[in-house]
Amino acid sequence: MAGSANLNVMMKTARKAGRGLLKDFGEVENLQVSTKGPGDFVSRADKAAEALIKEELMHARPSYGFMGEEGKEIAGEDPTRRWIVDPLDGTTNFLHGLPHWAVSIALEHKGQIVAGVVYDPVKDEMFYAEKGGGAWLNESRLRVSSRHKMIESIFATGLPFGGRMDLPETLQDLARLLPACAGVRRFGAAALDLAYVAAGRYDGYWERGLHAWDIAAGLVIVREAGGIVEALNPEEDIFGSGQMICANEPIFETFAKVIRKS
């Protein structure tokens, strides 16, 4: 599928950053056994990936704004367009040598996400979408799953850790959802959770405490694959609230009812 010039820039940049991170990931195994541990090394890898992405994108589109996880936001000459980037989604996985992490790049235009790329370098899976152009994985068109029974469906979420405030709510969600479904997965990379919903690997996903860069690219990919995406509180804005829920159309209502009871 041939995308726009912007989408091609995003994919090329994600691949380039992915190659560097893959080398770093190979190094993490050696550092696991060192006394210093891989912590500092990984945060350096993360920052270096963001610097590379910023350089590539700003070179290609000098007037666009830039918002990344690591650096401070840059306002562009063109106030209507900005890149939203997570250079390494799944940092904790990366740190532990778990091969499940991704590079996420989104393009926002007038407050709407119009294109998104989520690249998993370990599996060489490039998920991408452009508003109105469908969602794709490498060369194949993506569709959300067509399951319509909760009991046959699996869902993804992130579990709050290290003193985060939303743990009680999430535990309540799980208490209601687990008896009603075929399983819940927690793989530790929100961008890939969304990409997997788009690919029909998961039937739905919900999470609280999210940042724009965690979900911007995945959001457009799910929508273009035919999924429904909303804020947990339908009155709120997804980015403003940092909460979201998504699923295929047949189970969205039932799934949302279970989660929204809290």
Tab-separated table of C-alpha atoms in Angstrom:
chain	number	residue	atom	x	y	z
A	1	MET	CA	0.000	0.000	0.000
A	2	ALA	CA	1.548	3.290	-1.102
A	3	GLY	CA	0.989	5.968	1.524
A	4	SER	CA	1.416	9.704	1.357
A	5	ALA	CA	4.811	11.387	1.449
A	6	ASN	CA	4.313	12.035	5.183
A	7	LEU	CA	3.539	8.388	5.907
A	8	ASN	CA	6.637	7.303	3.969
A	9	VAL	CA	8.798	9.678	6.022
A	10	MET	CA	7.293	8.244	9.228
A	11	MET	CA	7.897	4.622	8.204
A	12	LYS	CA	11.451	5.266	7.047
A	13	THR	CA	12.214	7.080	10.307
A	14	ALA	CA	10.672	4.327	12.457
A	15	ARG	CA	12.775	1.696	10.656
A	16	LYS	CA	15.947	3.709	11.110
A	17	ALA	CA	15.300	4.213	14.844
A	18	GLY	CA	14.321	0.544	15.122
A	19	ARG	CA	17.651	-0.611	13.662
A	20	GLY	CA	19.577	1.381	16.278
A	21	LEU	CA	17.377	0.115	19.115
A	22	LEU	CA	17.753	-3.464	17.924
A	23	LYS	CA	21.540	-3.149	18.269
A	24	ASP	CA	21.078	-1.696	21.753
A	25	PHE	CA	18.677	-4.500	22.629
A	26	GLY	CA	21.399	-7.022	21.743
A	27	GLU	CA	23.654	-5.209	24.183
A	28	VAL	CA	21.118	-5.352	27.049
A	29	GLU	CA	21.751	-9.085	27.486
A	30	ASN	CA	25.440	-8.440	28.189
A	31	LEU	CA	24.541	-5.716	30.668
A	32	GLN	CA	22.071	-7.875	32.610
A	33	VAL	CA	25.029	-9.614	34.226
A	34	SER	CA	27.151	-6.521	34.836
A	35	THR	CA	27.185	-4.919	38.285
A	36	LYS	CA	25.983	-1.603	36.895
A	37	GLY	CA	22.946	-3.172	35.237
A	38	PRO	CA	21.297	-1.979	32.025
A	39	GLY	CA	19.208	0.904	33.482
A	40	ASP	CA	21.318	3.908	32.459
A	41	PHE	CA	22.183	2.309	29.156
A	42	VAL	CA	18.505	1.841	28.260
A	43	SER	CA	17.539	5.417	29.133
A	44	ARG	CA	20.439	6.566	26.920
A	45	ALA	CA	19.189	4.307	24.095
A	46	ASP	CA	15.694	5.771	24.524
A	47	LYS	CA	16.986	9.373	24.342
A	48	ALA	CA	19.241	8.600	21.369
A	49	ALA	CA	16.290	7.053	19.486
A	50	GLU	CA	14.183	10.157	20.140
A	51	ALA	CA	17.007	12.462	19.009
A	52	LEU	CA	17.350	10.470	15.761
A	53	ILE	CA	13.583	10.514	15.127
A	54	LYS	CA	13.382	14.242	15.856
A	55	GLU	CA	16.275	14.989	13.514
A	56	GLU	CA	14.799	12.919	10.655
A	57	LEU	CA	11.263	14.303	11.000
A	58	MET	CA	12.312	17.930	11.518
A	59	HIS	CA	14.634	17.677	8.535
A	60	ALA	CA	11.824	16.330	6.342
A	61	ARG	CA	9.182	18.762	7.663
A	62	PRO	CA	10.933	21.761	9.287
A	63	SER	CA	7.687	23.677	9.959
A	64	TYR	CA	5.901	20.949	11.988
A	65	GLY	CA	5.807	20.892	15.785
A	66	PHE	CA	7.244	17.989	17.786
A	67	MET	CA	6.123	16.297	21.004
A	68	GLY	CA	8.166	13.394	22.345
A	69	GLU	CA	8.375	11.455	25.564
A	70	GLU	CA	11.917	12.521	26.390
A	71	GLY	CA	12.428	16.135	25.362
A	72	LYS	CA	10.347	19.267	25.789
A	73	GLU	CA	7.693	20.091	23.232
A	74	ILE	CA	8.640	22.179	20.185
A	75	ALA	CA	6.050	24.482	18.652
A	76	GLY	CA	6.335	24.503	14.865
A	77	GLU	CA	5.940	27.437	12.494
A	78	ASP	CA	2.886	25.540	11.263
A	79	PRO	CA	0.703	25.492	14.405
A	80	THR	CA	-1.750	23.021	12.841
A	81	ARG	CA	0.658	20.089	12.486
A	82	ARG	CA	2.841	18.227	14.970
A	83	TRP	CA	4.587	14.912	15.336
A	84	ILE	CA	3.784	12.882	18.478
A	85	VAL	CA	6.516	10.361	19.194
A	86	ASP	CA	7.308	7.568	21.623
A	87	PRO	CA	10.815	6.430	20.633
A	88	LEU	CA	10.628	3.281	22.770
A	89	ASP	CA	7.266	2.082	23.985
A	90	GLY	CA	7.794	-0.849	26.317
A	91	THR	CA	10.960	0.420	28.005
A	92	THR	CA	10.584	-1.970	30.951
A	93	ASN	CA	10.363	-4.929	28.558
A	94	PHE	CA	13.433	-3.658	26.707
A	95	LEU	CA	15.305	-3.289	29.989
A	96	HIS	CA	14.524	-6.889	30.943
A	97	GLY	CA	15.434	-8.344	27.562
A	98	LEU	CA	11.788	-9.062	26.673
A	99	PRO	CA	11.370	-8.816	22.884
A	100	HIS	CA	8.126	-6.818	22.937
A	101	TRP	CA	8.572	-3.071	22.379
A	102	ALA	CA	8.016	-0.594	19.577
A	103	VAL	CA	8.696	2.766	18.001
A	104	SER	CA	5.549	4.906	17.730
A	105	ILE	CA	5.153	7.970	15.474
A	106	ALA	CA	1.915	9.888	14.891
A	107	LEU	CA	1.037	12.985	12.910
A	108	GLU	CA	-1.565	15.359	14.277
A	109	HIS	CA	-3.344	17.935	12.097
A	110	LYS	CA	-5.713	20.489	13.654
A	111	GLY	CA	-6.142	18.371	16.771
A	112	GLN	CA	-6.870	15.130	14.865
A	113	ILE	CA	-4.462	12.227	14.453
A	114	VAL	CA	-4.228	11.769	10.678
A	115	ALA	CA	-1.456	9.156	10.393
A	116	GLY	CA	0.251	6.654	12.667
A	117	VAL	CA	3.084	4.151	12.554
A	118	VAL	CA	3.895	1.525	15.191
A	119	TYR	CA	7.017	-0.462	14.347
A	120	ASP	CA	8.134	-3.599	16.191
A	121	PRO	CA	11.771	-4.100	15.090
A	122	VAL	CA	12.225	-7.515	16.754
A	123	LYS	CA	9.426	-9.079	14.696
A	124	ASP	CA	9.852	-6.622	11.784
A	125	GLU	CA	6.152	-5.759	11.982
A	126	MET	CA	5.215	-2.319	10.676
A	127	PHE	CA	1.647	-1.320	11.584
A	128	TYR	CA	0.498	1.872	9.897
A	129	ALA	CA	-2.569	3.834	8.906
A	130	GLU	CA	-3.631	7.094	7.405
A	131	LYS	CA	-7.039	8.666	7.894
A	132	GLY	CA	-9.292	7.311	5.152
A	133	GLY	CA	-6.661	4.899	3.823
A	134	GLY	CA	-7.257	1.815	5.973
A	135	ALA	CA	-4.835	0.128	8.362
A	136	TRP	CA	-1.967	-2.106	7.302
A	137	LEU	CA	0.609	-4.530	8.673
A	138	ASN	CA	3.547	-4.671	6.258
A	139	GLU	CA	1.729	-5.425	2.971
A	140	SER	CA	-1.521	-6.795	4.423
A	141	ARG	CA	-4.737	-4.938	5.135
A	142	LEU	CA	-5.789	-5.039	8.809
A	143	ARG	CA	-9.256	-5.625	10.230
A	144	VAL	CA	-10.338	-5.810	13.860
A	145	SER	CA	-11.636	-9.224	14.956
A	146	SER	CA	-15.220	-10.191	14.219
A	147	ARG	CA	-15.866	-11.992	17.516
A	148	HIS	CA	-19.125	-10.987	19.083
A	149	LYS	CA	-19.148	-13.067	22.274
A	150	MET	CA	-17.338	-11.708	25.316
A	151	ILE	CA	-16.635	-15.221	26.569
A	152	GLU	CA	-14.614	-15.968	23.393
A	153	SER	CA	-12.738	-12.647	23.448
A	154	ILE	CA	-9.376	-11.648	24.899
A	155	PHE	CA	-8.550	-8.156	26.080
A	156	ALA	CA	-5.392	-6.214	26.794
A	157	THR	CA	-4.625	-3.616	29.433
A	158	GLY	CA	-1.753	-2.183	31.428
A	159	LEU	CA	-1.564	-2.894	35.137
A	160	PRO	CA	-0.657	0.068	37.356
A	161	PHE	CA	2.685	-0.409	39.122
A	162	GLY	CA	4.996	1.405	41.521
A	163	GLY	CA	2.429	3.356	43.505
A	164	ARG	CA	0.206	4.544	40.650
A	165	MET	CA	-3.172	5.802	41.851
A	166	ASP	CA	-5.386	3.849	39.462
A	167	LEU	CA	-4.656	0.378	40.868
A	168	PRO	CA	-7.949	-0.025	42.818
A	169	GLU	CA	-10.033	0.860	39.737
A	170	THR	CA	-8.060	-1.525	37.535
A	171	LEU	CA	-8.458	-4.370	40.027
A	172	GLN	CA	-12.215	-3.728	40.037
A	173	ASP	CA	-12.227	-3.784	36.231
A	174	LEU	CA	-10.470	-7.152	36.276
A	175	ALA	CA	-12.851	-8.577	38.887
A	176	ARG	CA	-15.771	-7.793	36.571
A	177	LEU	CA	-14.109	-8.637	33.255
A	178	LEU	CA	-12.200	-11.871	33.947
A	179	PRO	CA	-15.301	-14.008	34.666
A	180	ALA	CA	-16.914	-12.726	31.461
A	181	CYS	CA	-14.119	-13.238	28.905
A	182	ALA	CA	-11.513	-15.674	27.527
A	183	GLY	CA	-8.569	-13.847	29.101
A	184	VAL	CA	-6.739	-10.606	29.758
A	185	ARG	CA	-3.177	-9.981	28.585
A	186	ARG	CA	-0.667	-7.499	29.933
A	187	PHE	CA	2.256	-7.280	27.511
A	188	GLY	CA	3.630	-3.915	28.589
A	189	ALA	CA	3.528	-1.752	25.452
A	190	ALA	CA	0.368	0.309	24.850
A	191	ALA	CA	1.265	1.079	21.219
A	192	LEU	CA	1.458	-2.640	20.430
A	193	ASP	CA	-1.729	-3.357	22.406
A	194	LEU	CA	-3.556	-0.991	20.064
A	195	ALA	CA	-1.838	-2.369	16.964
A	196	TYR	CA	-2.854	-5.883	18.067
A	197	VAL	CA	-6.504	-4.828	18.448
A	198	ALA	CA	-6.310	-3.465	14.872
A	199	ALA	CA	-4.867	-6.792	13.719
A	200	GLY	CA	-7.607	-8.799	15.455
A	201	ARG	CA	-5.098	-10.428	17.830
A	202	TYR	CA	-6.908	-8.851	20.772
A	203	ASP	CA	-10.628	-8.119	20.728
A	204	GLY	CA	-10.342	-5.001	22.883
A	205	TYR	CA	-8.117	-2.859	25.088
A	206	TRP	CA	-8.566	-0.347	27.913
A	207	GLU	CA	-6.193	1.566	30.157
A	208	ARG	CA	-5.880	4.609	32.428
A	209	GLY	CA	-2.943	6.926	33.060
A	210	LEU	CA	-1.839	7.131	29.423
A	211	HIS	CA	0.124	9.884	27.673
A	212	ALA	CA	-0.566	11.157	24.161
A	213	TRP	CA	2.637	9.573	22.825
A	214	ASP	CA	1.614	6.122	24.158
A	215	ILE	CA	-1.535	5.972	22.085
A	216	ALA	CA	-1.601	8.604	19.306
A	217	ALA	CA	-0.359	6.327	16.509
A	218	GLY	CA	-2.304	3.273	17.696
A	219	LEU	CA	-5.517	5.274	17.857
A	220	VAL	CA	-5.696	5.973	14.110
A	221	ILE	CA	-4.558	2.419	13.304
A	222	VAL	CA	-7.447	0.908	15.326
A	223	ARG	CA	-10.010	3.295	13.851
A	224	GLU	CA	-8.836	2.615	10.300
A	225	ALA	CA	-9.061	-1.132	10.980
A	226	GLY	CA	-12.746	-0.686	11.876
A	227	GLY	CA	-12.480	-0.489	15.664
A	228	ILE	CA	-14.310	1.878	18.009
A	229	VAL	CA	-12.141	4.041	20.254
A	230	GLU	CA	-13.489	6.242	23.047
A	231	ALA	CA	-12.391	7.809	26.306
A	232	LEU	CA	-13.372	5.714	29.351
A	233	ASN	CA	-15.664	8.567	30.290
A	234	PRO	CA	-17.472	9.264	26.990
A	235	GLU	CA	-17.855	12.945	27.987
A	236	GLU	CA	-14.069	13.397	28.101
A	237	ASP	CA	-11.313	13.724	25.548
A	238	ILE	CA	-8.959	10.721	25.255
A	239	PHE	CA	-5.728	12.747	25.410
A	240	GLY	CA	-7.040	15.086	28.088
A	241	SER	CA	-8.178	12.264	30.374
A	242	GLY	CA	-5.364	9.824	29.570
A	243	GLN	CA	-7.920	7.007	29.546
A	244	MET	CA	-9.265	4.942	26.691
A	245	ILE	CA	-11.245	1.902	25.689
A	246	CYS	CA	-11.453	0.270	22.274
A	247	ALA	CA	-12.849	-2.870	20.687
A	248	ASN	CA	-14.474	-4.219	17.565
A	249	GLU	CA	-18.021	-3.029	16.937
A	250	PRO	CA	-19.943	-6.196	17.919
A	251	ILE	CA	-18.568	-6.326	21.473
A	252	PHE	CA	-17.793	-2.675	22.157
A	253	GLU	CA	-21.035	-1.888	24.005
A	254	THR	CA	-20.909	-4.962	26.246
A	255	PHE	CA	-17.198	-4.573	26.959
A	256	ALA	CA	-17.557	-0.849	27.684
A	257	LYS	CA	-20.461	-1.535	30.055
A	258	VAL	CA	-18.324	-3.973	32.081
A	259	ILE	CA	-15.364	-1.565	32.308
A	260	ARG	CA	-17.346	1.632	32.829
A	261	LYS	CA	-19.161	0.306	35.901
A	262	SER	CA	-16.373	1.628	38.142
